PDB file of C-alpha atoms in Angstrom:
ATOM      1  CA  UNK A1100    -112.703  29.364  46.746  1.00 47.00           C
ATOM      2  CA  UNK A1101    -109.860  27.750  48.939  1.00 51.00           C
ATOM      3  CA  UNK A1102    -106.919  25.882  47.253  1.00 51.00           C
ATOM      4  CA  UNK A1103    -106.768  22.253  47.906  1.00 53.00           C
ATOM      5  CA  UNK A1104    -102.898  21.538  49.135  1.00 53.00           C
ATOM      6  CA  UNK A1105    -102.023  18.438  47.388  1.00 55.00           C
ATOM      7  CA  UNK A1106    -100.326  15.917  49.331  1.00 54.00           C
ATOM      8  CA  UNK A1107     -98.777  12.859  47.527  1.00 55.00           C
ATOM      9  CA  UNK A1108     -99.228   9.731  49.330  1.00 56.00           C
ATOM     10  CA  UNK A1109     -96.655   8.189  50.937  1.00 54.00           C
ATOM     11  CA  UNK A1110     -95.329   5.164  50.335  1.00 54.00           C
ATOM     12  CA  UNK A1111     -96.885   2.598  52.680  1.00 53.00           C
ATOM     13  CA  UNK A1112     -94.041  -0.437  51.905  1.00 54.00           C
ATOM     14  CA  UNK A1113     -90.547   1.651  52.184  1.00 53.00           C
ATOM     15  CA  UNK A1114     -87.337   0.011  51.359  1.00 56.00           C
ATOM     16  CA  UNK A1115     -85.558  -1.114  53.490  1.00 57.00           C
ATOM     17  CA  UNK A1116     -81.837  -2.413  52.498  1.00 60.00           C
ATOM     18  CA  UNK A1117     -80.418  -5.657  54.557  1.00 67.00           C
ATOM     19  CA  UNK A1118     -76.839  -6.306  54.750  1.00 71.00           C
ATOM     20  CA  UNK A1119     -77.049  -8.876  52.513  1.00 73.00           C
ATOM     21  CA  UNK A1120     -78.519  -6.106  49.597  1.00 76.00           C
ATOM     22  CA  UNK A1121     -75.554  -3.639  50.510  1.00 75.00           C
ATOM     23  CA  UNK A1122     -73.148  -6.258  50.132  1.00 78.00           C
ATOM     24  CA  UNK A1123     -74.208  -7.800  47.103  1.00 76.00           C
ATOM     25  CA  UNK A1124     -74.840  -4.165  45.121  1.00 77.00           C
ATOM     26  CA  UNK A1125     -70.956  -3.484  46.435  1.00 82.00           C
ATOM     27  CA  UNK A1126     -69.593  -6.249  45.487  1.00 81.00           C
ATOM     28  CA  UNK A1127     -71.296  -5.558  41.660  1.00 83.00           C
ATOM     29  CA  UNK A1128     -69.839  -2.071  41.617  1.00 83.00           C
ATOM     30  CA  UNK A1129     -66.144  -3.713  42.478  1.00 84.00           C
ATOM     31  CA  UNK A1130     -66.480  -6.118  39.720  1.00 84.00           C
ATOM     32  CA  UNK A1131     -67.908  -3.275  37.084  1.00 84.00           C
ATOM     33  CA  UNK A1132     -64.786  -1.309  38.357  1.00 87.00           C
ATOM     34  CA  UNK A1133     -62.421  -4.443  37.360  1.00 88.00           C
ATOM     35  CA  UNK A1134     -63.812  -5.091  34.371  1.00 87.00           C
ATOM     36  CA  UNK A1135     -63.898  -1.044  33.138  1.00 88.00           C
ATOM     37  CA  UNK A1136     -59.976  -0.933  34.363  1.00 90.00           C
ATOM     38  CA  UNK A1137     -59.282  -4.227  32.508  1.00 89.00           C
ATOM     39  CA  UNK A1138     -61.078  -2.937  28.821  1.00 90.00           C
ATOM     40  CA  UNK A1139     -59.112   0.359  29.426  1.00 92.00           C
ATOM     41  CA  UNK A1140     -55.531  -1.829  29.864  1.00 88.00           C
ATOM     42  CA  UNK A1141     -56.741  -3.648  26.839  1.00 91.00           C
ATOM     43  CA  UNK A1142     -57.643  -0.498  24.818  1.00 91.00           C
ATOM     44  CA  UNK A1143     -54.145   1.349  25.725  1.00 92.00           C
ATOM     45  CA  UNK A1144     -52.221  -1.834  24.413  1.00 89.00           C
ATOM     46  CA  UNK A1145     -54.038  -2.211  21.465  1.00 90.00           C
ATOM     47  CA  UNK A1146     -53.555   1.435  20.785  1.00 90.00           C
ATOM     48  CA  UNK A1147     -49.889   1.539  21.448  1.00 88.00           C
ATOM     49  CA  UNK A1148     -49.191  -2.002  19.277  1.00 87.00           C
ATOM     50  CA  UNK A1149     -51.799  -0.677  16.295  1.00 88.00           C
ATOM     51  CA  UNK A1150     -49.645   2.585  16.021  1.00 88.00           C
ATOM     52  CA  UNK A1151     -46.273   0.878  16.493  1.00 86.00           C
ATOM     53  CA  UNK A1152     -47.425  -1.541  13.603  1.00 86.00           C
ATOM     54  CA  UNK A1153     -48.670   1.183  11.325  1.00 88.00           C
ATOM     55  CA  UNK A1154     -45.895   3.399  12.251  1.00 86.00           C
ATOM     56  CA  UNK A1155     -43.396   0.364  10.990  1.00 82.00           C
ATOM     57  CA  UNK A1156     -45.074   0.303   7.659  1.00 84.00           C
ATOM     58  CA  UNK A1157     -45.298   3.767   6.909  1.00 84.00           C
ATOM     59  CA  UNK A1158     -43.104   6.319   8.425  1.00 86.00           C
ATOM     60  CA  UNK A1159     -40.151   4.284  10.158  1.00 81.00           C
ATOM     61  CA  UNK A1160     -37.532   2.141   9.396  1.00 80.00           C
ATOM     62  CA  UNK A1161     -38.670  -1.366  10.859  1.00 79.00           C
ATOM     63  CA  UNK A1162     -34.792  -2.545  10.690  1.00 80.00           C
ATOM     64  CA  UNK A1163     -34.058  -0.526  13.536  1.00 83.00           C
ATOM     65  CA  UNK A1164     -37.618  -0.005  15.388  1.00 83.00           C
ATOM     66  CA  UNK A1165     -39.199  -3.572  14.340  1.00 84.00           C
ATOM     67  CA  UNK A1166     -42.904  -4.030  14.915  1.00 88.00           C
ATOM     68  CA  UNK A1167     -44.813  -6.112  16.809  1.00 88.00           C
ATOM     69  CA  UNK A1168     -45.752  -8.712  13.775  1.00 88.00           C
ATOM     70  CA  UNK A1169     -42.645  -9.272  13.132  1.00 90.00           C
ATOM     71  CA  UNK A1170     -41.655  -9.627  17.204  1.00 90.00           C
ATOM     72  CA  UNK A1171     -44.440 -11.968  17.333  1.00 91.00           C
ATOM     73  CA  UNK A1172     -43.267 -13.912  14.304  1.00 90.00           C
ATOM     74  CA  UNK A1173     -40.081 -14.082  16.312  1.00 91.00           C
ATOM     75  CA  UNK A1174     -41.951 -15.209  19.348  1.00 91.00           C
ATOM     76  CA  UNK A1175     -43.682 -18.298  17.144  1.00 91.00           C
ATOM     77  CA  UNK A1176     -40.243 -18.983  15.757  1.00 90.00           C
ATOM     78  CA  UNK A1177     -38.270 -19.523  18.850  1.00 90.00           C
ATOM     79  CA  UNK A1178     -41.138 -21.215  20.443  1.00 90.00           C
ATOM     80  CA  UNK A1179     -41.844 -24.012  17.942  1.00 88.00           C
ATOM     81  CA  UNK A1180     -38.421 -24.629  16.585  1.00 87.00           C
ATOM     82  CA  UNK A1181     -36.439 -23.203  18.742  1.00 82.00           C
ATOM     83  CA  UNK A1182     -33.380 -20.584  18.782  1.00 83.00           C
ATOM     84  CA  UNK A1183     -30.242 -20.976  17.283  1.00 82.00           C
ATOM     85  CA  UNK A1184     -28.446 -22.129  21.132  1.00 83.00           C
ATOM     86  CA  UNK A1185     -31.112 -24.995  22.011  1.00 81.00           C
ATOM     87  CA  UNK A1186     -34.806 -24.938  23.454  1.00 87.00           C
ATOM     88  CA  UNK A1187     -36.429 -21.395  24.528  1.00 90.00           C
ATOM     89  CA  UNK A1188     -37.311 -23.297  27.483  1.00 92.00           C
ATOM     90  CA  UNK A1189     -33.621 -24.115  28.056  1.00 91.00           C
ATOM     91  CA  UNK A1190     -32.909 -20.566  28.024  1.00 90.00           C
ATOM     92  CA  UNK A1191     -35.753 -19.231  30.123  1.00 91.00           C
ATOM     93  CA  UNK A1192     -35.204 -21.668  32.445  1.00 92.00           C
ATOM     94  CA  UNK A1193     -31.298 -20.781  33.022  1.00 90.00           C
ATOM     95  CA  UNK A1194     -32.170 -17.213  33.650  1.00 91.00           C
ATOM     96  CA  UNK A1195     -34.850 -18.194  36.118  1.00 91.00           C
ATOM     97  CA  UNK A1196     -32.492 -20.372  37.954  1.00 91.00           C
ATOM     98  CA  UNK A1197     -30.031 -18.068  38.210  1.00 90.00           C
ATOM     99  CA  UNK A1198     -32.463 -15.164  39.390  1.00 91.00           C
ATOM    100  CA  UNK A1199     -34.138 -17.534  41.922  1.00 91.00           C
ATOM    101  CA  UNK A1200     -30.856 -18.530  43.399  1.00 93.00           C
ATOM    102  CA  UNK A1201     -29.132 -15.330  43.801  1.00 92.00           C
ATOM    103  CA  UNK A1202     -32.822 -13.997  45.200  1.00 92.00           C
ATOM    104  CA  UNK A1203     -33.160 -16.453  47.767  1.00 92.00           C
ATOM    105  CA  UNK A1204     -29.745 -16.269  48.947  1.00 93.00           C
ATOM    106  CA  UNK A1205     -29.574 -11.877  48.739  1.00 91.00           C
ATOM    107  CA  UNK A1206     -33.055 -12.132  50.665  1.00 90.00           C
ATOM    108  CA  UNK A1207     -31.461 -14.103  53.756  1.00 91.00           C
ATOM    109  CA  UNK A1208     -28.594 -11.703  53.703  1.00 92.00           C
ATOM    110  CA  UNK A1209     -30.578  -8.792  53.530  1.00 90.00           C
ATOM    111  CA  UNK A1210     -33.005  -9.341  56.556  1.00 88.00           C
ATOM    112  CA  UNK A1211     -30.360 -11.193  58.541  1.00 87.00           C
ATOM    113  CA  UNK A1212     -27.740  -7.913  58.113  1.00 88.00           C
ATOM    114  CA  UNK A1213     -30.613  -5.739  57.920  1.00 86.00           C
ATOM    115  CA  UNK A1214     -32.554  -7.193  61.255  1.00 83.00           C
ATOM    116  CA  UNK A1215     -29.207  -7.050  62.928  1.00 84.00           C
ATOM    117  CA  UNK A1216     -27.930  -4.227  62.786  1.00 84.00           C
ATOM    118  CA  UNK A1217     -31.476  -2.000  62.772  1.00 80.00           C
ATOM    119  CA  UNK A1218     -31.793  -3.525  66.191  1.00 76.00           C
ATOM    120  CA  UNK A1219     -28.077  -2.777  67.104  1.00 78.00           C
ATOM    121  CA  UNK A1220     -27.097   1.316  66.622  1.00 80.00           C
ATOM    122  CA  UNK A1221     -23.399   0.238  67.369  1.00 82.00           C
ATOM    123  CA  UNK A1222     -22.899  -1.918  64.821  1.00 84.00           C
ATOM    124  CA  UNK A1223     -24.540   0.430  62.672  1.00 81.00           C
ATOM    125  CA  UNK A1224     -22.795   3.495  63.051  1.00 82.00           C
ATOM    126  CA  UNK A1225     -19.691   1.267  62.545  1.00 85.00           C
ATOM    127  CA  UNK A1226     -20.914  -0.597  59.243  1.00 84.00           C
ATOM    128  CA  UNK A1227     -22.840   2.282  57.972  1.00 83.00           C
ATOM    129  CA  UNK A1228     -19.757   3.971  55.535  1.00 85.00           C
ATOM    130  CA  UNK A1229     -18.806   0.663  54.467  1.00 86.00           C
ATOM    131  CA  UNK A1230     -22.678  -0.002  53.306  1.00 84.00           C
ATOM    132  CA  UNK A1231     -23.164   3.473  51.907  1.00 85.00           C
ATOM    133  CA  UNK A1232     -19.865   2.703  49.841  1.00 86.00           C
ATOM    134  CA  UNK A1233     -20.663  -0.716  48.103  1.00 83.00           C
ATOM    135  CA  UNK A1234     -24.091   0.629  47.708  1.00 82.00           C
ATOM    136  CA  UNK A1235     -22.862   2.808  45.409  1.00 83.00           C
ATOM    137  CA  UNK A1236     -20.496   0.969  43.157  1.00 81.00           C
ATOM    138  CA  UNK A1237     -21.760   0.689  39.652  1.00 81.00           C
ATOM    139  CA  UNK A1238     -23.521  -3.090  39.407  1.00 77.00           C
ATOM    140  CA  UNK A1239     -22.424  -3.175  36.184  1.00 78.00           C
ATOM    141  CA  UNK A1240     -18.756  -3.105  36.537  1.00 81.00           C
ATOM    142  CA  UNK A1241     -19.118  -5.746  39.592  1.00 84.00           C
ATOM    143  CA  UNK A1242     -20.917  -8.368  36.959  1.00 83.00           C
ATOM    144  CA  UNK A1243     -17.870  -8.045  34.462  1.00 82.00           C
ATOM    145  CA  UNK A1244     -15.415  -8.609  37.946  1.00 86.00           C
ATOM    146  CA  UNK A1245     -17.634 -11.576  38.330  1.00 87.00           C
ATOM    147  CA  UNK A1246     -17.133 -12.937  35.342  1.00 84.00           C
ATOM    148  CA  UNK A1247     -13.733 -12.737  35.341  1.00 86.00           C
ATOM    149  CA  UNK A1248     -13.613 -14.317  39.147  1.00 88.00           C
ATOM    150  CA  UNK A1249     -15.861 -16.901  38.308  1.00 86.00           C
ATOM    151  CA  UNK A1250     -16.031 -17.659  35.280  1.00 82.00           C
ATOM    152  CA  UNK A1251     -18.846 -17.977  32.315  1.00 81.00           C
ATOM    153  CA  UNK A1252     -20.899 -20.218  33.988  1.00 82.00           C
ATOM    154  CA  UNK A1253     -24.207 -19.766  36.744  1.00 85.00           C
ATOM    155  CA  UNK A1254     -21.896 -18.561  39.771  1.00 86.00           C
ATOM    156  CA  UNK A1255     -21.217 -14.842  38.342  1.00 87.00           C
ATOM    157  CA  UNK A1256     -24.894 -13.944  37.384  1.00 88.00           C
ATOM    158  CA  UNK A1257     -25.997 -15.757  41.029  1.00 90.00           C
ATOM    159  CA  UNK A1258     -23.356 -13.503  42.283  1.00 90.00           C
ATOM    160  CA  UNK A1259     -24.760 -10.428  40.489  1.00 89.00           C
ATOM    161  CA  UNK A1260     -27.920 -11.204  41.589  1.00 91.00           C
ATOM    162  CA  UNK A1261     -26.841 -11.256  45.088  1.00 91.00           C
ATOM    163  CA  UNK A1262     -25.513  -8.057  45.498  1.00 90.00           C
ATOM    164  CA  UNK A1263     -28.669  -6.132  43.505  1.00 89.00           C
ATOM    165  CA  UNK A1264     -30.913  -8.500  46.403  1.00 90.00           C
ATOM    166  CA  UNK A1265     -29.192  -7.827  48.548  1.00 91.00           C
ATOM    167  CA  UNK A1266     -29.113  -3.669  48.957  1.00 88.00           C
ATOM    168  CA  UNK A1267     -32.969  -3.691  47.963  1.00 86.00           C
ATOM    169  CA  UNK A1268     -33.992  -6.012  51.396  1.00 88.00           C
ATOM    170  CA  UNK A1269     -31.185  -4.794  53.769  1.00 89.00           C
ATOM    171  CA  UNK A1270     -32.322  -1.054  53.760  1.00 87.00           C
ATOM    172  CA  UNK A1271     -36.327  -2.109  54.199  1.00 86.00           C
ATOM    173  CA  UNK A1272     -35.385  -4.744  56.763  1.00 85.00           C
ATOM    174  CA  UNK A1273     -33.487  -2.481  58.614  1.00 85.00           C
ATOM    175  CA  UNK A1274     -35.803  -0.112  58.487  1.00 83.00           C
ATOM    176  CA  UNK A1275     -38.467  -2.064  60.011  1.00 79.00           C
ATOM    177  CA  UNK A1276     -36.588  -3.239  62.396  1.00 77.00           C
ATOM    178  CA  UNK A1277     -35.941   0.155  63.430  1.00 76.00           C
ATOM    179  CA  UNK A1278     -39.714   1.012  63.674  1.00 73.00           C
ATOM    180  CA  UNK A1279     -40.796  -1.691  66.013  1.00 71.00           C
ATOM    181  CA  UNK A1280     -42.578   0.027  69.234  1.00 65.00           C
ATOM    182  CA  UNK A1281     -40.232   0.372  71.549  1.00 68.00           C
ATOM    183  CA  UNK A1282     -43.201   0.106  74.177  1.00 69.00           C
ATOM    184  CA  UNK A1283     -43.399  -3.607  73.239  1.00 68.00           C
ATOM    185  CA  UNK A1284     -39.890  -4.526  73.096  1.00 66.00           C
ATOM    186  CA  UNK A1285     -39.909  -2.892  76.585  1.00 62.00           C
ATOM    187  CA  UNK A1286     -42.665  -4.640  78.016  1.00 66.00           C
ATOM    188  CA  UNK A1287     -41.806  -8.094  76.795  1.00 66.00           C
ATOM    189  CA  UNK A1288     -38.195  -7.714  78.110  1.00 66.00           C
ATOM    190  CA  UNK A1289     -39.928  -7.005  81.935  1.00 69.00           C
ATOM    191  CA  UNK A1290     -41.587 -10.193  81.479  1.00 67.00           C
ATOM    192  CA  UNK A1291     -38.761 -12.221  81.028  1.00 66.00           C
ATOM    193  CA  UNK A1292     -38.366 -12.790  77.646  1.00 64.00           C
ATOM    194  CA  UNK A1293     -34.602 -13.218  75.650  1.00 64.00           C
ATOM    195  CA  UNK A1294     -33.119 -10.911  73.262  1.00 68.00           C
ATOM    196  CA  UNK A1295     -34.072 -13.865  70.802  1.00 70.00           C
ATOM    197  CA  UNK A1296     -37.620 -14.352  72.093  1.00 68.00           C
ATOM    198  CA  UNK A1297     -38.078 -10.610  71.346  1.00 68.00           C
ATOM    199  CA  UNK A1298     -36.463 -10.551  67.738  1.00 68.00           C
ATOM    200  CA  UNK A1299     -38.966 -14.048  66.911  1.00 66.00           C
ATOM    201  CA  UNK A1300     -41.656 -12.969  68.117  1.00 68.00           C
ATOM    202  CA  UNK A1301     -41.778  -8.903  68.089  1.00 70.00           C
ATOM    203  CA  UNK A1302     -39.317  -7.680  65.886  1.00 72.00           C
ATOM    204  CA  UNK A1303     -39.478  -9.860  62.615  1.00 73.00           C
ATOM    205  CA  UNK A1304     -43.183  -9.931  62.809  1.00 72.00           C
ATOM    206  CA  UNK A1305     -43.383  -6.160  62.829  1.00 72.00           C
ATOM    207  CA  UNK A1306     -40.915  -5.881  60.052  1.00 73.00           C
ATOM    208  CA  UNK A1307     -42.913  -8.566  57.656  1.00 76.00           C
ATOM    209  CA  UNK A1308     -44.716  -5.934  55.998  1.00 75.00           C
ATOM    210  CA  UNK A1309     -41.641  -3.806  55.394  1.00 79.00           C
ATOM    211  CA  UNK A1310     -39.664  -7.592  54.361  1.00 81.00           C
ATOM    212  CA  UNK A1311     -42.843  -8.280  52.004  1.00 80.00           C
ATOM    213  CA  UNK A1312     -42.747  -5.212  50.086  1.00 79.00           C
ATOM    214  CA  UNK A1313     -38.788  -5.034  49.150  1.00 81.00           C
ATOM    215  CA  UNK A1314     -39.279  -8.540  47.773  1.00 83.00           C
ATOM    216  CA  UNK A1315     -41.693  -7.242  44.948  1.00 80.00           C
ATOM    217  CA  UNK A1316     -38.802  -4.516  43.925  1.00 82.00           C
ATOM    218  CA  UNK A1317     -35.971  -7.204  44.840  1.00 86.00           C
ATOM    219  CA  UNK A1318     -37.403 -10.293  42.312  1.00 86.00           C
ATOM    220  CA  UNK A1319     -36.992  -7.433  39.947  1.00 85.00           C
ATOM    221  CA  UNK A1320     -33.704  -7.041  40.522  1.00 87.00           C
ATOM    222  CA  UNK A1321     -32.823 -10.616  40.648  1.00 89.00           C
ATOM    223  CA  UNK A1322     -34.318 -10.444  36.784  1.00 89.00           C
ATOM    224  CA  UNK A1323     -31.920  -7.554  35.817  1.00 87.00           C
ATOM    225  CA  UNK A1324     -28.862  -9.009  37.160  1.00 87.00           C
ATOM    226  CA  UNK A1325     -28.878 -12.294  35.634  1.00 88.00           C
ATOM    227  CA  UNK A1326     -29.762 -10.816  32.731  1.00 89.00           C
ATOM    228  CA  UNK A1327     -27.145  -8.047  33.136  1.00 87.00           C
ATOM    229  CA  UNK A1328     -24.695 -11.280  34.082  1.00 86.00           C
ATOM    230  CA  UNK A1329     -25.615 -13.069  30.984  1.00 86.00           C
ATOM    231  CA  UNK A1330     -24.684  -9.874  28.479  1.00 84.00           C
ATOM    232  CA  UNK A1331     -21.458  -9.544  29.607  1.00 82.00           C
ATOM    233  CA  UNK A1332     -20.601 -13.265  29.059  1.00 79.00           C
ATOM    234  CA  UNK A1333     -22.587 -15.790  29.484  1.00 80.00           C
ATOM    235  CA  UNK A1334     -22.902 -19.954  27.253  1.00 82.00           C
ATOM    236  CA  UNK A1335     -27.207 -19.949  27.941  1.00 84.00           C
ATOM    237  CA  UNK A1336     -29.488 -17.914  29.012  1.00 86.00           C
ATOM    238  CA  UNK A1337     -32.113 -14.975  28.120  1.00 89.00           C
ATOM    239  CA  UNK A1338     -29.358 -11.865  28.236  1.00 88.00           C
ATOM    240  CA  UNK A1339     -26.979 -14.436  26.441  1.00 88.00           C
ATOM    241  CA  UNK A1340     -29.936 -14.540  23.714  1.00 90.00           C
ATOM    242  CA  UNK A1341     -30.832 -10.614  23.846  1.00 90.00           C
ATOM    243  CA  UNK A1342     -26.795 -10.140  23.313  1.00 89.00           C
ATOM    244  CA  UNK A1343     -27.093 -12.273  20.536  1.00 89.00           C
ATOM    245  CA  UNK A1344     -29.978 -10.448  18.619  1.00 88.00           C
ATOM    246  CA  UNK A1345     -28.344  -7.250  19.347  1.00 86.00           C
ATOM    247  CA  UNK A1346     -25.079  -8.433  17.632  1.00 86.00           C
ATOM    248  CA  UNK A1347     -26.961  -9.575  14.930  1.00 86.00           C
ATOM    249  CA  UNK A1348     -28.973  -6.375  14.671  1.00 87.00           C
ATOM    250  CA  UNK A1349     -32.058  -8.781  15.360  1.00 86.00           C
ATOM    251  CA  UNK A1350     -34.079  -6.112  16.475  1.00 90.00           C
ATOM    252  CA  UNK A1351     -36.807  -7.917  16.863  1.00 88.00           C
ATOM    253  CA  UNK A1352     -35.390 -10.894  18.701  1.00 89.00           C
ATOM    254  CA  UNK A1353     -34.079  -7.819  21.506  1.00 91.00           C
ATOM    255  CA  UNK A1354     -38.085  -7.394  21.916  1.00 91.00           C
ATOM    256  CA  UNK A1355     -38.953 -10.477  22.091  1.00 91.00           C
ATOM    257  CA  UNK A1356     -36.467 -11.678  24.861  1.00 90.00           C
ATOM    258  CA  UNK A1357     -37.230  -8.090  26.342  1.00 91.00           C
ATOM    259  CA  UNK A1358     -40.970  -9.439  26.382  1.00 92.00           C
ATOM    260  CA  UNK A1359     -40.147 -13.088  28.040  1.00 91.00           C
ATOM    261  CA  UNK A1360     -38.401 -11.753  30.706  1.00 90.00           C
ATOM    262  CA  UNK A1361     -41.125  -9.392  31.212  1.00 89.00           C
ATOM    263  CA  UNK A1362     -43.558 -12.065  31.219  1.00 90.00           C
ATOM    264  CA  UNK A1363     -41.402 -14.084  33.871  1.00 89.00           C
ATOM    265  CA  UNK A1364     -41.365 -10.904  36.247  1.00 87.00           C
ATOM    266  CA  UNK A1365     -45.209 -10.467  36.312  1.00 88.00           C
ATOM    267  CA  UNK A1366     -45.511 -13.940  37.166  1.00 88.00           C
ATOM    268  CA  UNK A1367     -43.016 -13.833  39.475  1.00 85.00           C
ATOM    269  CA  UNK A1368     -44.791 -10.395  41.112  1.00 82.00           C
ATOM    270  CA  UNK A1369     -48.154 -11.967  40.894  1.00 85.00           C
ATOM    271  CA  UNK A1370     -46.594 -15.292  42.924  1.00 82.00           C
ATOM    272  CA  UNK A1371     -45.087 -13.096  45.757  1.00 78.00           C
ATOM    273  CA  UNK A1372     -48.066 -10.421  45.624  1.00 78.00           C
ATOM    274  CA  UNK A1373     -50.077 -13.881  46.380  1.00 79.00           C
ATOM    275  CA  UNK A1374     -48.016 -15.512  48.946  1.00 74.00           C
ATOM    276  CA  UNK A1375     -47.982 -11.525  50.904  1.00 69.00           C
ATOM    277  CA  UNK A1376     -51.412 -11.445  51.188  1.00 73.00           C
ATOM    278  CA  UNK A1377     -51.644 -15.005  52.969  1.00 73.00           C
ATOM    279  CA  UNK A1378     -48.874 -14.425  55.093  1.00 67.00           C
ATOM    280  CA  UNK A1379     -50.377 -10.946  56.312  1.00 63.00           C
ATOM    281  CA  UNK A1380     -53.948 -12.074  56.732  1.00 63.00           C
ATOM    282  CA  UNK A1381     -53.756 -10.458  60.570  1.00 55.00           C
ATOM    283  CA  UNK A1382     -53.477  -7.470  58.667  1.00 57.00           C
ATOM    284  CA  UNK A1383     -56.196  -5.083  58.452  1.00 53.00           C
ATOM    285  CA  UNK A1384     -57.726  -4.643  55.120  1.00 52.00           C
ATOM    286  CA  UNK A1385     -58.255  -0.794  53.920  1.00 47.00           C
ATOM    287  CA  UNK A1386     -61.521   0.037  51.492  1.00 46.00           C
ATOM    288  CA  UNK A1387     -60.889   3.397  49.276  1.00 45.00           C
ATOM    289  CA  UNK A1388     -63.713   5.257  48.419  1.00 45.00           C
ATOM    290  CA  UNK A1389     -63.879   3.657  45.138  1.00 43.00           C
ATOM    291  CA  UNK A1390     -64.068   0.343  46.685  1.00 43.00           C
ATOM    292  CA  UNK A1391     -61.332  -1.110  46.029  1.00 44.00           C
ATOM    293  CA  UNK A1392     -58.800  -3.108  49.244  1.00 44.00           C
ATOM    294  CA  UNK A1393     -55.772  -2.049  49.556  1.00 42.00           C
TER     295      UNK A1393
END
């Protein structure tokens, strides 16, 4: 007797996936994959505060170490009533002046010198020891100078502020103005077009990207040297409070001015991560293979 080969039927109605389907199941995996990396960010800080607050009340000294109840009580404290030199806001706000000011103006210098002299090798090869050398003198001993050439007041921490700007946009500005396609520069100088025609419209355009991205390190900077400014002498301000804490061995106030400023910075990174992406919309987006846009 012959074996029957058994054939399953096929499926008459096959499924076929539209763009829209595609689309719509990716965009559900990207939003799974936020929400799995946000849980995991909220797991590893609720780790790291849980043994940090058990670790306070059992096995180290919370004079020295402090834990995060008593930071937070700290927090509460100088938010409601205030610190001991005026409003928190007063002294969040000075900081955040200062580091605003001193970014804004060490941006301008940066790309202008930067800009300038990556799209002049003279001027470079002249400058370049000269850079290299204040580059390399210790920040920390030119914020003490300042204060003694300026005083106690905003100039010296704007001044600080300045020079750590300053370094972090000149050497990405000046790179990217070195990596503009020659080919362009080239072609737009046969059709007519001015050395300044070619550095508005070629040469700052192409180095946007490279401008963009030092400004996320740079705001950081501006951050450190006001507060840096403020510990060596300052009347207001967020160091001016940290130095305080310290010299009070308030070792929980140092964490919780540590943790304002930190607070101000990821604002401050989210507001120039936001105005990056609108101002390099021409750009082309990259998918990984895990979905997300770089």
């Amino acid at each position: 007797m012959s074996l029957d080969l058994i054939v399953p039927p096929s499926n008459p109605n096959p499924r076929i996936e539209n763009e829209a389907s595609i689309i719509a199941r990716q965009k559900l995996k990207t939003k799974a994959r936020r929400r799995n990396i946000w849980l995991l960010r909220l797991a590893i800080v609720v780790v790291w505060l849980g043994s940090w607050e058990l670790a306070g009340r059992y096995w180290i000294d919370p004079f020295f170490y402090s834990m995060p109840s008593k930071i937070w009580e700290r927090l509460v404290e100088w938010f409601t009533t205030g610190t001991d030199f005026g409003s928190i806001w007063y002294q969040i706000l000075v900081t955040v002046e200062e580091a605003v000011l001193g970014f804004v103006l060490g941006a301008i210098l940066g790309v202008v010198f930067g800009v300038v002299l990556g799209r002049s090798q003279y001027l470079a090869d002249v400058l370049a020891p000269f850079i290299k050398a204040a580059n390399a003198l210790p920040r920390i001993v030119l914020a003490a100078l300042f204060v003694i050439w300026f005083g106690l007041g905003m100039s010296s921490k704007v001044a600080t502020v300045v020079v750590l700007v300053f370094f972090a946009v000149f050497f990405n500005a000046f790179t990217g103005a070195r990596e503009v396609d020659r080919n362009l520069i080239d072609n737009a100088r046969i059709l007519g077009a001015s050395r300044w025609a070619v550095l508005r419209s070629i040469v700052l355009p192409s180095a946007t990207s490279w401008i963009l991205s030092s400004l996320h390190v740079a705001f950081g900077f501006a951050l450190i040297g006001a507060v840096v400014g403020e510990y060596t002498g300052a009347k207001a301000g967020m160091g001016f409070l940290i130095a305080n804490a310290q010299g009070t061995f308030d070792t929980a106030g140092v964490y919780a001015g540590m943790l304002i400023v930190t607070v101000v910075a990821l604002l401050a990174e989210w507001g120039i991560g936001t105005a990056e992406s609108r101002l390099l919309r021409w750009r082309p987006q990259i998918t990984t293979q895990a979905g997300a846009v770089i």
